[in-house]
PDB file of C-alpha atoms in Angstrom:
ATOM      1  CA  MET A   1      25.235  18.782 -83.771  1.00 89.00           C
ATOM      2  CA  ALA A   2      24.708  15.831 -81.419  1.00 92.00           C
ATOM      3  CA  VAL A   3      26.300  15.589 -77.981  1.00 94.00           C
ATOM      4  CA  GLU A   4      27.701  12.317 -76.662  1.00 94.00           C
ATOM      5  CA  HIS A   5      27.719  11.857 -72.876  1.00 96.00           C
ATOM      6  CA  PHE A   6      30.157   9.160 -71.770  1.00 95.00           C
ATOM      7  CA  VAL A   7      30.413   8.007 -68.150  1.00 96.00           C
ATOM      8  CA  LEU A   8      32.757   5.456 -66.583  1.00 95.00           C
ATOM      9  CA  PHE A   9      31.900   3.993 -63.169  1.00 93.00           C
ATOM     10  CA  LYS A  10      33.730   1.846 -60.653  1.00 94.00           C
ATOM     11  CA  ILE A  11      30.912  -0.157 -59.102  1.00 94.00           C
ATOM     12  CA  LYS A  12      31.395  -1.957 -55.779  1.00 93.00           C
ATOM     13  CA  GLU A  13      32.478  -5.573 -56.164  1.00 89.00           C
ATOM     14  CA  ASN A  14      29.700  -6.972 -53.994  1.00 89.00           C
ATOM     15  CA  LEU A  15      26.900  -5.776 -56.275  1.00 90.00           C
ATOM     16  CA  SER A  16      23.884  -8.014 -55.685  1.00 94.00           C
ATOM     17  CA  PRO A  17      21.797  -9.269 -58.595  1.00 93.00           C
ATOM     18  CA  SER A  18      18.886  -7.081 -57.447  1.00 95.00           C
ATOM     19  CA  ASP A  19      21.125  -3.986 -57.234  1.00 95.00           C
ATOM     20  CA  ASN A  20      22.473  -4.783 -60.698  1.00 93.00           C
ATOM     21  CA  PHE A  21      18.931  -5.158 -62.060  1.00 95.00           C
ATOM     22  CA  ASN A  22      17.818  -1.882 -60.439  1.00 96.00           C
ATOM     23  CA  LEU A  23      20.905  -0.057 -61.752  1.00 96.00           C
ATOM     24  CA  THR A  24      20.375  -1.326 -65.289  1.00 95.00           C
ATOM     25  CA  LYS A  25      16.624  -0.665 -65.276  1.00 96.00           C
ATOM     26  CA  SER A  26      17.091   2.815 -63.799  1.00 97.00           C
ATOM     27  CA  LEU A  27      19.767   3.814 -66.295  1.00 96.00           C
ATOM     28  CA  TYR A  28      17.759   2.617 -69.301  1.00 96.00           C
ATOM     29  CA  SER A  29      14.733   4.548 -68.011  1.00 96.00           C
ATOM     30  CA  LEU A  30      16.743   7.734 -68.652  1.00 97.00           C
ATOM     31  CA  SER A  31      16.445   7.128 -72.411  1.00 96.00           C
ATOM     32  CA  SER A  32      12.910   8.557 -72.185  1.00 96.00           C
ATOM     33  CA  ILE A  33      14.192  12.006 -71.185  1.00 97.00           C
ATOM     34  CA  PRO A  34      13.406  14.426 -74.043  1.00 96.00           C
ATOM     35  CA  GLY A  35      16.346  14.982 -76.383  1.00 95.00           C
ATOM     36  CA  CYS A  36      18.043  11.694 -75.504  1.00 96.00           C
ATOM     37  CA  THR A  37      18.146   9.616 -78.679  1.00 94.00           C
ATOM     38  CA  ARG A  38      20.311   6.718 -77.527  1.00 93.00           C
ATOM     39  CA  LEU A  39      21.451   5.083 -74.305  1.00 95.00           C
ATOM     40  CA  THR A  40      23.746   2.120 -73.822  1.00 94.00           C
ATOM     41  CA  PHE A  41      25.059   0.668 -70.571  1.00 95.00           C
ATOM     42  CA  GLY A  42      27.146  -2.320 -69.634  1.00 92.00           C
ATOM     43  CA  ARG A  43      29.916  -3.916 -67.644  1.00 89.00           C
ATOM     44  CA  ASP A  44      33.449  -3.978 -68.990  1.00 87.00           C
ATOM     45  CA  HIS A  45      34.167  -7.548 -70.007  1.00 81.00           C
ATOM     46  CA  ILE A  46      37.913  -7.226 -70.652  1.00 77.00           C
ATOM     47  CA  LEU A  47      39.063  -5.417 -67.472  1.00 68.00           C
ATOM     48  CA  LEU A  48      42.694  -5.301 -68.669  1.00 69.00           C
ATOM     49  CA  ARG A  49      42.464  -1.771 -70.097  1.00 73.00           C
ATOM     50  CA  SER A  50      39.777  -0.255 -67.901  1.00 72.00           C
ATOM     51  CA  LYS A  51      42.005   1.430 -65.280  1.00 82.00           C
ATOM     52  CA  GLY A  52      39.676   0.054 -62.608  1.00 84.00           C
ATOM     53  CA  TYR A  53      36.407   1.263 -64.124  1.00 91.00           C
ATOM     54  CA  THR A  54      33.893  -1.566 -64.229  1.00 92.00           C
ATOM     55  CA  HIS A  55      30.892  -0.105 -66.102  1.00 93.00           C
ATOM     56  CA  ALA A  56      30.169   2.462 -68.800  1.00 94.00           C
ATOM     57  CA  CYS A  57      27.123   4.391 -69.934  1.00 96.00           C
ATOM     58  CA  MET A  58      26.774   6.381 -73.139  1.00 95.00           C
ATOM     59  CA  THR A  59      23.945   8.657 -74.109  1.00 95.00           C
ATOM     60  CA  ARG A  60      23.388  10.713 -77.249  1.00 94.00           C
ATOM     61  CA  HIS A  61      21.515  14.003 -77.211  1.00 95.00           C
ATOM     62  CA  VAL A  62      20.163  16.037 -80.102  1.00 94.00           C
ATOM     63  CA  SER A  63      21.957  19.236 -79.024  1.00 94.00           C
ATOM     64  CA  LYS A  64      24.002  20.960 -76.313  1.00 95.00           C
ATOM     65  CA  GLU A  65      20.779  22.325 -74.883  1.00 96.00           C
ATOM     66  CA  ALA A  66      19.258  18.839 -74.702  1.00 96.00           C
ATOM     67  CA  ALA A  67      22.404  17.499 -72.992  1.00 96.00           C
ATOM     68  CA  LYS A  68      22.283  20.321 -70.420  1.00 97.00           C
ATOM     69  CA  ALA A  69      18.577  19.704 -69.805  1.00 97.00           C
ATOM     70  CA  TYR A  70      19.301  15.971 -69.355  1.00 97.00           C
ATOM     71  CA  GLN A  71      21.836  16.734 -66.597  1.00 97.00           C
ATOM     72  CA  ILE A  72      19.307  18.660 -64.508  1.00 97.00           C
ATOM     73  CA  HIS A  73      16.239  16.583 -65.358  1.00 98.00           C
ATOM     74  CA  PRO A  74      14.664  15.370 -62.083  1.00 98.00           C
ATOM     75  CA  GLU A  75      14.769  11.698 -63.127  1.00 98.00           C
ATOM     76  CA  HIS A  76      18.471  11.905 -64.054  1.00 97.00           C
ATOM     77  CA  VAL A  77      19.272  13.606 -60.740  1.00 98.00           C
ATOM     78  CA  ARG A  78      17.262  10.983 -58.835  1.00 98.00           C
ATOM     79  CA  VAL A  79      18.914   8.019 -60.588  1.00 98.00           C
ATOM     80  CA  LYS A  80      22.358   9.527 -60.114  1.00 96.00           C
ATOM     81  CA  ASP A  81      21.904  10.369 -56.430  1.00 97.00           C
ATOM     82  CA  GLU A  82      19.720   7.463 -55.278  1.00 97.00           C
ATOM     83  CA  VAL A  83      20.800   4.572 -57.503  1.00 97.00           C
ATOM     84  CA  ILE A  84      24.269   5.137 -58.979  1.00 97.00           C
ATOM     85  CA  VAL A  85      26.258   7.006 -56.310  1.00 96.00           C
ATOM     86  CA  PRO A  86      25.460   4.559 -53.463  1.00 96.00           C
ATOM     87  CA  LEU A  87      26.853   1.697 -55.610  1.00 96.00           C
ATOM     88  CA  LEU A  88      30.151   3.399 -56.476  1.00 96.00           C
ATOM     89  CA  GLU A  89      33.535   2.572 -54.983  1.00 95.00           C
ATOM     90  CA  ARG A  90      35.190   5.538 -53.309  1.00 95.00           C
ATOM     91  CA  GLY A  91      38.715   6.789 -53.773  1.00 93.00           C
ATOM     92  CA  GLU A  92      41.205   7.626 -51.042  1.00 94.00           C
ATOM     93  CA  ASP A  93      39.708  11.120 -50.959  1.00 96.00           C
ATOM     94  CA  GLY A  94      36.284   9.635 -50.164  1.00 95.00           C
ATOM     95  CA  LYS A  95      34.805  10.743 -53.483  1.00 95.00           C
ATOM     96  CA  PRO A  96      32.959   8.332 -55.798  1.00 94.00           C
ATOM     97  CA  ILE A  97      35.108   6.896 -58.587  1.00 93.00           C
ATOM     98  CA  ILE A  98      33.410   8.157 -61.733  1.00 94.00           C
ATOM     99  CA  LEU A  99      34.560   9.888 -64.901  1.00 93.00           C
ATOM    100  CA  SER A 100      32.304  11.796 -67.281  1.00 94.00           C
ATOM    101  CA  VAL A 101      33.053  13.305 -70.688  1.00 95.00           C
ATOM    102  CA  ASP A 102      30.692  15.207 -72.981  1.00 94.00           C
ATOM    103  CA  PHE A 103      31.575  16.098 -76.552  1.00 94.00           C
ATOM    104  CA  GLU A 104      29.915  17.315 -79.709  1.00 93.00           C
ATOM    105  CA  ALA A 105      29.913  14.817 -82.531  1.00 88.00           C
ATOM    106  CA  GLU A 106      28.870  14.693 -86.139  1.00 83.00           C
ATOM    107  CA  VAL A 107      26.684  11.621 -86.195  1.00 73.00           C
ATOM    108  CA  ALA A 108      26.640   9.745 -89.459  1.00 68.00           C
ATOM    109  CA  GLU A 109      23.271   8.560 -90.608  1.00 63.00           C
ATOM    110  CA  PRO A 110      22.890   4.817 -90.088  1.00 63.00           C
ATOM    111  CA  ILE A 111      23.485   2.637 -93.106  1.00 59.00           C
ATOM    112  CA  ARG A 112      20.122   1.577 -94.451  1.00 62.00           C
ATOM    113  CA  TRP A 113      21.030  -1.956 -95.432  1.00 65.00           C
ATOM    114  CA  ARG A 114      17.449  -2.989 -96.187  1.00 67.00           C
ATOM    115  CA  GLU A 115      17.095  -0.208 -98.769  1.00 67.00           C
ATOM    116  CA  ILE A 116      20.485  -1.010-100.291  1.00 65.00           C
ATOM    117  CA  ILE A 117      19.711  -4.731-100.536  1.00 68.00           C
ATOM    118  CA  THR A 118      16.233  -4.041-101.938  1.00 67.00           C
ATOM    119  CA  ALA A 119      17.668  -1.680-104.546  1.00 65.00           C
ATOM    120  CA  ALA A 120      20.346  -4.214-105.458  1.00 66.00           C
ATOM    121  CA  ALA A 121      17.758  -6.982-105.754  1.00 61.00           C
ATOM    122  CA  VAL A 122      15.481  -4.820-107.870  1.00 60.00           C
ATOM    123  CA  GLY A 123      18.459  -3.840-110.020  1.00 58.00           C
ATOM    124  CA  ALA A 124      19.473  -7.472-110.398  1.00 54.00           C
ATOM    125  CA  GLY A 125      15.902  -8.396-111.295  1.00 54.00           C
ATOM    126  CA  LEU A 126      15.795  -5.704-113.974  1.00 48.00           C
ATOM    127  CA  ALA A 127      19.116  -6.920-115.372  1.00 46.00           C
ATOM    128  CA  VAL A 128      17.762 -10.482-115.575  1.00 44.00           C
ATOM    129  CA  MET A 129      14.611  -9.243-117.342  1.00 47.00           C
ATOM    130  CA  VAL A 130      16.687  -7.280-119.874  1.00 44.00           C
ATOM    131  CA  LEU A 131      18.933 -10.253-120.559  1.00 48.00           C
ATOM    132  CA  ARG A 132      15.938 -12.573-121.012  1.00 54.00           C
ATOM    133  CA  LYS A 133      14.454 -10.242-123.644  1.00 56.00           C
ATOM    134  CA  ARG A 134      17.610 -10.515-125.729  1.00 53.00           C
TER     135      ARG A 134
END
């Protein structure tokens, strides 16, 4: 069963374009960690429902073991400590404002639209051929 890793961040307001580029590049580099099959990252564009969180990152892992290995992988630790944490707002307690949730999920296979459309087209072509023979 796959594991989804969901992280909400509150990034400092004065994020420079170069810091934003480095953050984005660094996070997407984590998709190469073994067992990680998907990574998405972005800024919240609505901000009305976000409870102050400004950015989110989601990763998918092939198993619990892969998710655990991801957490301690040297590149993940480096990106977290050297890139992400310095850019986070801090709460009144001085701790970075970040929320992380991991959960197991049954992942549906993606819909294979190309195969469906091809099959439908082939089926339609066969129906036309049958009708023409009549």
